Each structure stands twice: as C-alpha cells, then as structure tokens.
Amino acid sequence: MPDWEKRFRAPRVSLPEWAEDAPDRSLFVSNATGTFELYAWDRATGEQRQATDRPHGTTDGVLAPDGETIWWFSDTDGDEFGVWMRQPFGGGPDEPAAPALAPSYPAGLALGRDGTAVIGRSTDEEGSTLHVLRPGEEPREIYRHQESAGVGDLSDDGTLIAVEHTEHGDAMHSALRVVRRDGSTVAELDDSEGGTRELGLTVLGFAPAPGDVRLLVGHQRRGRWEPMLWDPLSGRTTDLELGLPGDVSAEWYPDAGALLIVHSHQARSELYRCAISAEGRPGPLERVETPAGSVSGATARPDGTVEYLWSSAARPPQVRSTRGTVVLDPPGMTAPQSVPVEDAWVEGPGGTVHALVQRPAGEGPFPTVFDVHGGPTWHDSDAFAAQPAAWVDHGFAVVRVNYRGSTGYGREWTDALKHRVGLIELEDIAAVREWAVSSGLADPGRLVLAGGSWGGYLTLLGLGTQPESWAVGLAAVPVADYVTAYHDEMEALKSMDRTLLGGTPEEVPERYAASSPLTYVDEVRAPVFISAGVNDPRCPIRQVENYVRRLEGRGHPHEVYRYDAGHGSLVVEERIKQLRLEIEFAQRHLPRR
C-alpha cells in the first residue's frame, strides 16, 4: 500500500467531548471501521463502543451533561436534512429525540442538566426556528425568522438561551439575543447596529457555574476575533484585551475561574490559560505548551489539565494532554509523515498574501498543484492533510493560498471579497502563481488548479477567467452555475449569497453573472475533472450538470464523477477513489518534461 493511501486509511480520532457531570464519559469521532462514525468511551473502564453505524457515516453528535445519552443527527445519504436521534451511553436502541419535529437542516443544539433541549432547525419554507423540548412535553417553538439563526448555548441553570441571528440580513456578521425558555427577550447585543456596520459576534459559551449567567462572546471590534464577557441581566460587557496579534477564541475552564485561550496567527495556533477574577478582570496569560503546528480543538478537564488535538503538515494528528501523554491512540497503523510546509509572503493587489508550500524531493521547477481551500471564510494552516501529502508523494509541489476572504488575517481581509465574489480571491491566487513560477518552484506549463466546495468554485471560475494560466483543473463539489446553485441550495447558504453579492440573482443579476463559472465556460482551455455528490445541499447537482452540458456542447475534454453522498464523503475508500481519479487525470493531461 503506498504511503498516500495509508494516510487516509490510518485510523484517526477527534478530540473527545466529555460530559459535564460525568467527565469519565466521552464521545469522539473515528474512521477506525473505514467510515467516520461516533464512539462512546468510558474512561473509568477503558471501554470503547461504536455508537453509530451508517453507510454514509455520522459525525454530528452531542453528549448529554449527565453522560447518560448520546444525541446524534440522522440525515439521508449525506443530504444534511434529517432529525436528532438519541441512544443510551452504554448502548441500546435509537429513538427520535423530538418525534414531533419534522426533518430539517440542523441549526444548533444545546442540552441542559434538567433534561431540557434547545433544538435549532432550518428549512426553505420556515426559515430558522428554535424549539424548547422539556422532559415529558411536546417541543415548543420560541423563535422564527426567515434569515439564518441558530442555538448558541444554554445557561448552567437552564433558564437562559443564547441565540445567534442575522435578522439584519448580513449573514457574515451575526448579532446575539438572550431569551428565556418561553422565548421572551432578556437582552440584545448587536455590533452590526442593524446591519449598518460589518462587525459580528459569536457565542463561545455560558459560564459553567451555578448562578453565573455571564456569556463568553467573540467580537470583532478591533478588527479581529477576540473574547469578551457579557452579563445579559445587567447589560455589562467586560473587554478581555489580551495583546495577541491574531484571532483569539476561548472557552471556560470547568470551574469558571479561567479561560482556555486558542490563539491563531499566520496559519499556526497556540494555547494559553487566562485567570478571570470574580469581577471579570483578566489575569496574565500563562502559556500552555504545545508543539509548533496547529491545534484544531482543545478542552480543559475538571482537574485543570488540557487536552488538545494537534498536528503539523509533516506529522499526523494526536490527541495530547498537558500531562505529557497521548490521550486517545487509535488502533492500527500510524499515518506516514509528510514534508513540512514553508511560508511564502507575496505582495498582491490587496495586500500581502500568505501561502503555504510543500515541496517534493529533487530540484524544481515542479509540476505544481494550487490546492484552494473551501469556505470561503476558512484558512489553510500548518496542519496534517492527506490530500496535499499525496500530491507531494507523486512529485508535485503543493501551494495553498490564504486569499482575501480567508479567516485568520483580520476582519478586513475576510470581508474584502464581498461584491466581487470569486474574482478577488483569484487575483491573490494569480499573484502567488507568478511568485511560484518566478522563484523556480513551479513549472509554468504544468500548473494544476484544484479545490473542493468553494475551492472547487474558484477552480472553475479560474479556468474560465485565467484560461492561459492553468494546464489542468480539478473541481470537487463546486459551485458551477451560481444562479441555479442559489435557487437549489439550502436556505442558510441563500442568506450567505445575498450577503456576499448584495441581493438575489433577480436583484443583482450582473453580479451573479460576473461571479459565475458558467459565464466563462466557453473560455476554458484546460481539461477539467469534476466530482459531485448527487445529494449535495450546498453545491447541488443540477447546477453542476448545467456546466457539464456546456463543456459537452463544446466537445471540451472533461470527466465527471458522480457519487452517492452529499457535500463530500465520510467513507475512507470513497475519498481515496476520488483523489486517485484526480491524480490519474492530472498525470494523463499534463504535458511531459
């Protein structure tokens, strides 16, 4: 078995979630069976049990505070439309958690100590709804709005519910509302000032202590994500200016006396502990030692230790503890290591662009894959990823660009893509492409543009707007026809598109046309490989077929792989198959040297 396949097949685990009142009981995700599923883990006995077993996999699960039940989301063939199920922690039959609620897209879930559940839902017809489910009662609707909204958290005593919403119409910058269980409003916090300012808020969690209703909130008031405290009863906010240069997230320690800080900066991350006084004043930062690389999740345990999921581009992920131990070591083979990333800082039309580069052995220039991340509000980091490592194994250099629209470089960088959607990201990719060629890294005649989801969209758009720049295009689950995609996609993404483009396709048709790959399909010169899930609610299959028919009408070289899943696959062999098809397609169509 080649190393690149081993990296996919090697068992891996997520950071275990633990029950607040039964910390020995944990829930995690693993691909140990070849499909990503939920597992229950009793730390006291060491017993691990596979909790879900479905052909298309399961990753959305929550452990009740008492550790007695597991809630998991059941959709149909990866379409993300379904219902919450629950089962006993020790095993037993699954049952619908809220039989009276019809299937929907999930929009958050919060579980209380007294058995109360707050369930967020989204449908095209109803918009966003929130329901309170008390033991022995029917669910009661407490919120409804056509714009996107979701459950943020439930207070420790179960009386207050934090709601993230975009009623003001800006899906990129949420406002907050705290309500009682009957839906009546306690307090509002809206940095966007009704959608007139591009400032967002996010819920990080209520304080986990009896009688403490302080809400930890993320804000963007200084141009990046930082935490603050908000008491919705008094209206008081307490700024937590920590002096860190990048984005800062946080979660409570279990005693509510400190915060675990996750600092993300320049594609790496680090951890700190910050004590919080009874008045809410932050103490000095204490470094929580982690290796150089990326922490993709961290949690503080009741004994004060911190568990975190760490990796780097060269080394596969591990769940580690500040005790110096590996917390959860999956059985079977270990994923082979890859090569480390190098940082490239390139001047682009909108400022300095950060790119991550991995080189194969030997001397360049190399055939090079520009592996474009999805999102768009996401970023590539110095973290282990089997796909770019596979390209390196096959002799390709890999360049990943954190274009404008990416997170982690400040609010202005993220928000810059609005209204010139797709085109502004491609300007940054073009600047990095020119650097890669002029530096001797990349062979200009053997450049591959590739990506999935939003990265797949940028791939198709780039092939049409920069036709002379790319020798091959590989687009996975892409937006290909923006207008049709808007009409067919899930409602939450319609809200995002209205925010990005300034309205609906009927209101601003020229913007949708300018940003749609279908507009430029006749300009495409590179052979194109497209993979698409037939049940995808995010990048629906009909709009992909519209694009493919235009390629077929031109007789343009292309291949399409359709698979029975949604927006990607949770089955390991399916992921390997798709990447193998992409590698073979690129090898067939790239000119030889």
XYZ file of C-alpha atoms in Angstrom:
593
model
C 0.000 0.000 0.000
C 1.522 3.376 -0.960
C 2.072 5.924 1.784
C -0.513 8.313 0.373
C -3.261 5.704 0.798
C -2.019 4.809 4.279
C -2.539 8.401 5.368
C -6.231 8.095 4.513
C -6.679 4.589 5.896
C -4.746 5.081 9.144
C -7.294 5.292 11.989
C -7.673 8.745 13.473
C -9.822 10.232 16.227
C -11.327 13.610 17.028
C -10.888 15.465 20.295
C -13.167 13.646 22.785
C -16.102 15.619 24.170
C -16.766 14.822 27.843
C -19.966 15.024 29.880
C -20.040 17.980 32.289
C -21.393 15.968 35.239
C -19.779 12.645 34.299
C -16.321 13.584 32.965
C -15.251 9.939 32.606
C -17.788 9.560 29.806
C -16.682 10.839 26.412
C -17.796 10.931 22.789
C -15.482 11.069 19.787
C -15.409 10.502 16.020
C -13.189 7.919 14.354
C -12.677 6.305 10.960
C -11.472 3.025 12.501
C -14.025 0.994 10.502
C -13.289 2.832 7.257
C -16.208 5.224 7.761
C -16.317 8.173 10.145
C -18.687 7.294 12.998
C -19.385 8.252 16.626
C -17.839 6.296 19.502
C -18.658 6.245 23.225
C -15.688 5.957 25.588
C -15.900 5.149 29.296
C -12.577 6.362 30.652
C -13.131 4.656 34.013
C -13.287 1.187 32.442
C -11.421 1.906 29.206
C -14.331 0.506 27.181
C -14.958 2.000 23.745
C -18.151 1.330 21.812
C -19.145 2.273 18.294
C -22.360 4.226 18.753
C -23.436 4.758 15.131
C -23.102 2.627 12.022
C -24.459 4.042 8.783
C -23.348 3.533 5.181
C -22.548 7.227 4.679
C -21.102 7.844 8.151
C -22.011 10.066 11.116
C -20.081 12.939 12.673
C -22.653 15.201 14.383
C -23.138 14.089 17.972
C -23.550 15.591 21.452
C -23.230 14.011 24.892
C -25.860 14.942 27.496
C -24.449 16.688 30.609
C -25.160 13.665 32.817
C -23.419 11.353 30.351
C -26.448 9.086 30.113
C -27.437 9.696 26.491
C -25.868 10.415 23.117
C -27.679 12.689 20.678
C -26.744 12.268 17.015
C -28.038 13.755 13.789
C -29.531 11.369 11.244
C -29.763 12.586 7.649
C -30.405 10.689 4.413
C -27.387 9.725 2.306
C -25.397 12.792 3.333
C -28.031 15.391 2.398
C -27.788 17.106 5.849
C -31.606 17.078 6.137
C -32.896 14.959 8.995
C -33.708 14.604 12.693
C -31.910 14.243 16.014
C -31.778 10.709 17.418
C -30.633 9.589 20.855
C -29.409 6.394 22.463
C -28.178 5.308 25.907
C -24.471 5.873 26.511
C -23.971 2.194 27.290
C -25.792 1.052 24.180
C -29.363 0.349 23.239
C -31.985 1.267 20.661
C -32.003 4.625 18.939
C -35.125 6.737 19.202
C -36.159 10.086 17.728
C -35.273 12.774 20.263
C -38.154 15.031 19.208
C -40.679 12.977 17.201
C -43.000 15.951 16.772
C -40.400 17.938 14.826
C -40.250 17.316 11.092
C -36.888 16.778 9.360
C -34.800 19.893 8.762
C -31.279 21.185 8.424
C -29.658 21.444 11.863
C -29.142 24.902 13.379
C -27.549 24.164 16.726
C -28.372 22.041 19.760
C -27.987 22.758 23.484
C -28.683 20.236 26.253
C -29.389 21.185 29.867
C -28.774 19.421 33.149
C -32.503 19.026 33.831
C -33.116 17.270 30.514
C -34.147 20.403 28.634
C -33.045 20.550 24.999
C -32.994 23.565 22.696
C -33.132 22.478 19.067
C -32.339 24.751 16.133
C -33.849 23.965 12.735
C -33.777 25.422 9.239
C -35.967 24.706 6.221
C -36.583 26.506 2.950
C -40.253 27.042 3.834
C -39.998 28.039 7.513
C -36.608 29.719 7.632
C -34.934 29.355 11.038
C -36.851 28.074 14.054
C -35.825 27.266 17.634
C -37.707 24.847 19.852
C -37.532 24.082 23.574
C -38.070 20.437 24.495
C -38.748 19.730 28.187
C -38.887 16.162 29.567
C -42.349 14.693 29.051
C -43.581 17.641 26.985
C -44.014 18.404 23.321
C -41.438 20.771 21.756
C -42.444 24.434 21.890
C -41.399 26.928 19.234
C -39.782 30.022 20.773
C -38.217 31.677 17.719
C -38.852 32.013 13.989
C -37.270 34.181 11.304
C -36.665 33.818 7.585
C -32.987 34.792 7.899
C -30.427 32.372 9.304
C -30.238 31.855 13.073
C -29.145 29.146 15.458
C -28.788 27.978 19.047
C -25.679 29.390 20.733
C -25.801 27.912 24.237
C -27.949 27.199 27.285
C -27.058 28.707 30.681
C -25.860 26.475 33.507
C -29.238 26.632 35.268
C -31.123 26.087 32.012
C -33.120 29.322 32.205
C -31.402 31.412 29.505
C -30.801 30.634 25.841
C -28.251 32.444 23.681
C -29.295 32.854 20.044
C -27.059 33.854 17.122
C -29.080 35.501 14.377
C -28.787 37.540 11.184
C -32.195 39.195 11.160
C -30.486 42.356 9.868
C -29.649 40.497 6.621
C -25.855 40.234 6.938
C -25.089 36.518 7.151
C -21.364 37.181 7.725
C -21.871 39.244 10.909
C -24.248 37.742 13.451
C -25.980 39.533 16.319
C -26.869 37.936 19.669
C -30.059 37.688 21.674
C -30.584 36.036 25.045
C -34.098 34.728 25.646
C -35.932 32.818 28.355
C -37.327 29.367 27.754
C -40.672 30.907 26.777
C -38.949 32.934 24.053
C -39.217 36.306 25.771
C -36.204 38.543 25.277
C -33.765 39.231 28.111
C -31.091 41.210 26.255
C -29.725 42.058 22.802
C -26.166 42.612 21.588
C -25.669 43.780 18.015
C -22.316 45.205 16.961
C -23.586 45.451 13.378
C -26.066 48.138 14.524
C -28.872 46.675 12.473
C -26.639 45.662 9.588
C -25.071 49.093 9.080
C -21.604 48.043 10.310
C -19.626 44.962 9.307
C -18.977 43.728 12.844
C -20.002 40.290 14.033
C -20.486 38.446 17.310
C -20.416 34.752 18.157
C -21.385 32.724 21.217
C -18.485 30.985 22.967
C -20.467 29.710 25.959
C -22.204 30.497 29.244
C -20.129 30.260 32.414
C -20.311 26.658 33.742
C -21.096 27.621 37.334
C -24.337 27.759 39.361
C -25.856 31.227 39.390
C -23.341 32.606 36.903
C -25.045 33.881 33.751
C -22.025 35.547 32.169
C -21.759 34.723 28.480
C -18.376 34.417 26.792
C -18.661 36.146 23.421
C -16.375 36.579 20.431
C -16.299 40.072 18.878
C -14.512 41.925 16.027
C -14.334 45.448 17.435
C -10.569 45.729 16.957
C -10.513 44.169 13.508
C -10.047 40.534 14.553
C -11.829 37.922 16.666
C -11.319 38.418 20.417
C -13.273 37.345 23.522
C -15.286 39.438 25.959
C -17.748 38.773 28.776
C -21.394 39.822 28.628
C -23.847 39.709 31.518
C -27.236 39.743 29.769
C -29.083 40.515 33.045
C -27.138 43.676 33.854
C -26.110 44.508 30.283
C -22.480 44.869 31.356
C -19.726 43.865 28.942
C -16.129 43.288 30.009
C -13.412 43.553 27.383
C -10.652 40.954 27.552
C -7.861 42.655 25.645
C -5.085 40.050 25.702
C -2.494 41.676 23.435
C -2.279 38.775 20.991
C -1.843 39.687 17.297
C -4.062 37.070 15.637
C -7.597 35.763 16.081
C -8.419 34.662 19.616
C -11.083 32.194 20.681
C -11.721 30.911 24.191
C -13.679 28.509 26.321
C -14.288 28.296 30.054
C -12.359 26.124 32.458
C -14.866 23.899 34.288
C -14.707 25.989 37.493
C -15.418 29.225 35.544
C -12.317 30.734 37.145
C -10.228 30.866 33.982
C -10.393 30.762 30.209
C -8.578 28.447 27.833
C -7.350 30.712 25.037
C -6.760 29.474 21.495
C -4.655 31.957 19.530
C -4.485 31.529 15.731
C -1.880 33.561 13.875
C -0.188 33.126 10.492
C -1.535 29.595 9.979
C -0.375 28.271 13.356
C -2.011 28.159 16.769
C -1.071 28.155 20.424
C -2.810 27.826 23.801
C -2.889 29.982 26.934
C -4.608 29.953 30.303
C -6.086 33.246 31.493
C -7.460 33.542 35.037
C -10.670 35.572 35.397
C -11.448 37.385 38.639
C -14.906 37.405 40.200
C -15.319 40.919 38.753
C -14.365 39.616 35.299
C -10.891 41.123 35.068
C -8.373 39.013 33.115
C -5.128 37.951 34.739
C -1.790 37.449 32.990
C -1.553 34.899 30.198
C 0.061 31.594 31.091
C 1.408 29.631 28.118
C 0.075 26.092 27.710
C 2.962 24.369 25.975
C 2.177 22.713 22.649
C 4.479 21.815 19.730
C 4.716 24.114 16.724
C 1.834 23.468 14.349
C -1.937 23.680 14.659
C -4.368 22.950 17.468
C -7.728 22.115 15.895
C -9.533 21.660 19.215
C -8.811 21.999 22.925
C -10.681 21.489 26.176
C -9.883 21.948 29.859
C -10.664 18.987 32.116
C -12.012 19.244 35.700
C -8.540 18.533 37.138
C -7.121 21.538 35.284
C -5.289 19.597 32.593
C -5.833 20.491 28.964
C -6.475 18.005 26.180
C -5.932 19.131 22.601
C -5.887 17.771 19.052
C -2.573 18.736 17.483
C -0.870 18.159 14.142
C 1.503 19.782 11.687
C 1.805 19.438 7.929
C 4.583 16.894 8.480
C 3.172 14.955 11.446
C -0.230 13.268 11.761
C -2.775 14.346 14.399
C -2.701 13.231 18.021
C -4.961 13.887 20.990
C -2.489 15.065 23.610
C -2.656 16.191 27.223
C -0.644 18.704 29.185
C 0.272 15.719 31.354
C 2.639 14.834 28.519
C 0.652 11.813 27.389
C -1.323 10.792 24.301
C -4.943 10.733 25.471
C -6.506 8.561 22.824
C -4.383 6.462 20.499
C -6.389 4.798 17.714
C -5.617 1.150 16.935
C -3.860 0.001 13.791
C -1.230 1.590 11.612
C 0.065 5.107 12.080
C -0.183 7.526 9.173
C 3.198 8.080 7.467
C 4.648 11.536 7.948
C 4.871 14.069 5.116
C 7.087 17.068 4.378
C 6.839 20.311 6.367
C 5.359 23.495 4.950
C 7.289 26.612 4.051
C 5.776 30.084 4.360
C 5.591 32.363 1.341
C 4.606 36.019 1.686
C 3.649 37.547 -1.649
C 2.578 41.101 -2.433
C -0.829 41.026 -4.058
C -3.232 43.674 -5.310
C -4.970 43.883 -1.931
C -2.007 43.417 0.396
C 0.400 40.693 1.436
C -0.855 37.182 0.695
C 0.235 34.253 2.854
C 0.747 30.908 1.132
C 1.878 27.519 2.441
C 4.233 25.497 0.233
C 5.222 21.832 0.306
C 7.997 20.582 -1.981
C 8.775 17.071 -3.209
C 12.298 15.706 -3.274
C 14.579 16.892 -6.072
C 15.179 20.118 -7.920
C 12.462 22.330 -9.351
C 10.693 23.616 -11.200
C 7.995 21.070 -10.303
C 4.546 20.367 -11.609
C 2.517 22.262 -9.055
C -0.972 21.931 -7.584
C -2.619 25.088 -6.314
C -4.880 23.449 -3.730
C -7.540 26.069 -2.986
C -9.366 25.871 0.329
C -13.122 25.986 0.722
C -15.175 28.222 2.914
C -14.627 30.895 1.725
C -14.360 32.031 5.360
C -11.742 29.465 6.328
C -7.967 29.213 6.005
C -5.258 26.659 5.369
C -2.875 26.069 8.241
C 0.212 24.126 9.226
C -1.888 21.040 9.910
C -1.747 17.466 8.659
C -3.758 16.828 5.493
C -3.642 13.621 3.498
C -4.580 15.186 0.159
C -1.666 17.630 -0.323
C 0.698 14.998 1.087
C -0.470 12.616 -1.651
C 0.387 15.116 -4.389
C 3.857 15.596 -2.893
C 4.364 11.814 -2.943
C 3.604 11.897 -6.673
C 6.273 14.515 -7.361
C 4.128 17.658 -7.257
C 4.750 20.814 -5.295
C 1.645 21.996 -3.468
C 0.770 25.642 -2.878
C -2.132 26.633 -0.640
C -3.165 30.290 -0.715
C -4.961 32.142 2.094
C -6.612 34.571 -0.301
C -8.776 37.550 0.645
C -11.874 36.053 2.220
C -9.788 33.718 4.390
C -10.034 33.924 8.162
C -7.091 34.406 10.491
C -5.729 37.625 8.940
C -8.156 40.172 10.312
C -11.735 41.192 9.584
C -10.889 43.446 6.634
C -9.085 40.596 4.850
C -12.072 38.293 5.362
C -14.689 40.834 4.326
C -12.798 42.060 1.251
C -14.360 39.524 -1.098
C -17.879 40.950 -0.886
C -19.459 42.071 -4.176
C -16.509 40.912 -6.331
C -17.039 37.339 -5.223
C -14.577 34.823 -6.645
C -12.710 37.368 -8.729
C -10.879 38.983 -5.824
C -9.705 35.610 -4.474
C -8.384 34.688 -7.916
C -6.344 37.907 -8.047
C -4.490 36.749 -4.934
C -4.020 33.249 -6.331
C -2.638 34.783 -9.538
C -0.100 36.818 -7.556
C 1.110 33.703 -5.753
C 1.194 31.785 -9.037
C 3.502 34.421 -10.540
C 5.761 34.189 -7.476
C 5.837 30.379 -7.666
C 6.924 30.463 -11.301
C 9.465 33.287 -10.977
C 11.019 31.712 -7.877
C 11.732 28.480 -9.739
C 9.318 26.408 -7.677
C 6.614 25.832 -10.285
C 6.792 24.746 -13.919
C 4.595 27.309 -15.753
C 3.418 24.710 -18.270
C 2.314 22.203 -15.619
C 0.121 24.128 -13.193
C -2.973 22.470 -11.724
C -5.799 24.491 -10.186
C -7.735 22.329 -7.729
C -10.107 22.587 -4.793
C -13.301 21.433 -3.164
C -16.519 23.275 -2.311
C -15.648 26.992 -2.514
C -12.219 25.855 -3.707
C -13.968 23.899 -6.466
C -15.933 27.016 -7.356
C -12.740 29.083 -7.580
C -11.200 26.344 -9.699
C -13.932 26.502 -12.340
C -14.042 30.297 -12.207
C -10.252 30.484 -12.524
C -10.188 28.133 -15.514
C -12.557 30.493 -17.325
C -11.146 33.855 -16.251
C -7.449 32.876 -16.336
C -7.500 30.307 -19.164
C -3.841 30.679 -20.161
C -2.578 30.125 -16.619
C -3.666 26.551 -15.922
C -2.917 23.236 -17.595
C -5.491 21.151 -15.680
C -8.473 21.883 -13.438
C -9.821 19.585 -10.672
C -13.072 20.760 -9.085
C -14.787 18.821 -6.275
C -18.378 19.611 -5.205
C -18.181 23.076 -6.834
C -20.496 25.966 -7.464
C -20.559 25.887 -11.271
C -23.707 27.833 -12.182
C -24.219 30.460 -9.462
C -27.833 31.341 -10.309
C -29.083 27.761 -10.321
C -26.996 26.976 -7.251
C -28.693 29.830 -5.385
C -32.175 28.570 -6.195
C -31.403 24.939 -5.272
C -29.174 25.302 -2.192
C -30.146 25.182 1.493
C -31.699 28.360 2.907
C -28.740 29.271 5.140
C -26.489 29.450 2.086
C -29.011 31.606 0.242
C -28.587 34.108 3.090
C -24.829 33.972 2.715
C -25.021 34.520 -1.042
C -27.330 37.516 -0.609
C -24.761 38.958 1.797
C -21.784 38.266 -0.466
C -23.350 39.508 -3.687
C -25.675 42.169 -2.322
C -29.006 40.548 -3.153
C -30.719 37.752 -5.047
C -30.000 36.809 -8.680
C -33.113 38.744 -9.680
C -31.989 41.860 -7.779
C -28.328 41.959 -8.873
C -28.120 39.715 -11.970
C -24.931 41.380 -13.189
C -23.060 40.389 -10.015
C -24.143 36.766 -10.224
C -23.141 36.699 -13.883
C -19.725 38.218 -13.160
C -19.062 35.659 -10.402
C -20.487 32.542 -12.069
C -18.160 29.969 -13.691
C -20.904 29.241 -16.234
C -20.425 32.744 -17.677
C -16.849 31.879 -18.704
C -17.204 28.201 -19.596
C -16.544 28.822 -23.300
C -13.166 30.367 -22.434
C -11.892 27.283 -20.589
C -8.829 25.745 -22.238
C -7.603 23.231 -19.642
C -9.031 19.716 -19.336
C -11.488 19.619 -16.426
C -12.239 16.915 -13.860
C -15.371 17.401 -11.725
C -16.606 15.277 -8.843
C -20.041 15.893 -7.349
C -22.297 14.360 -4.698
C -25.766 13.662 -6.017
C -27.320 14.534 -2.614
C -25.336 17.733 -2.030
C -27.472 20.518 -0.454
C -24.646 23.074 -0.568
C -23.496 22.770 -4.184
C -26.475 20.946 -5.708
C -26.047 18.571 -8.606
C -28.375 20.338 -11.114
C -26.136 23.384 -11.445
C -23.096 21.126 -11.941
C -24.925 19.328 -14.751
C -25.675 22.683 -16.420
C -21.948 23.426 -16.548
C -21.068 19.932 -17.775
C -23.571 20.192 -20.637
C -21.850 23.356 -21.810
C -18.487 21.540 -21.814
C -20.065 18.675 -23.713
C -21.556 21.057 -26.266
C -18.065 22.382 -26.987
C -16.557 18.910 -27.147
C -14.145 20.076 -24.448
C -12.027 17.413 -22.698
C -13.521 16.681 -19.296
C -14.550 13.895 -16.943
C -17.309 13.877 -14.353
C -17.506 11.563 -11.355
C -20.858 11.462 -9.569
C -21.114 9.661 -6.237
C -23.962 8.801 -3.892
C -23.351 11.186 -0.996
C -23.649 14.853 -0.091
C -21.066 17.596 0.199
C -18.127 15.204 0.343
C -17.884 11.686 1.709
C -17.258 10.225 5.177
C -16.175 6.896 3.677
C -12.403 6.467 3.515
C -12.328 4.301 0.374
C -14.507 6.821 -1.446
C -12.108 9.629 -0.562
C -9.173 7.570 -1.822
C -11.028 6.742 -5.032
C -11.772 10.391 -5.762
C -8.187 11.511 -5.177
C -6.836 8.638 -7.261
C -9.088 9.720 -10.144
C -7.814 13.299 -9.815
C -4.152 12.281 -9.745
C -4.543 9.987 -12.749
C -6.444 12.689 -14.660
C -3.690 15.235 -13.995
C -0.955 12.796 -14.961
C -2.709 11.981 -18.251
C -3.311 15.574 -19.269
C -0.230 17.448 -18.061
C 2.483 17.836 -20.695
C 5.522 15.659 -20.022
C 9.018 17.033 -19.468
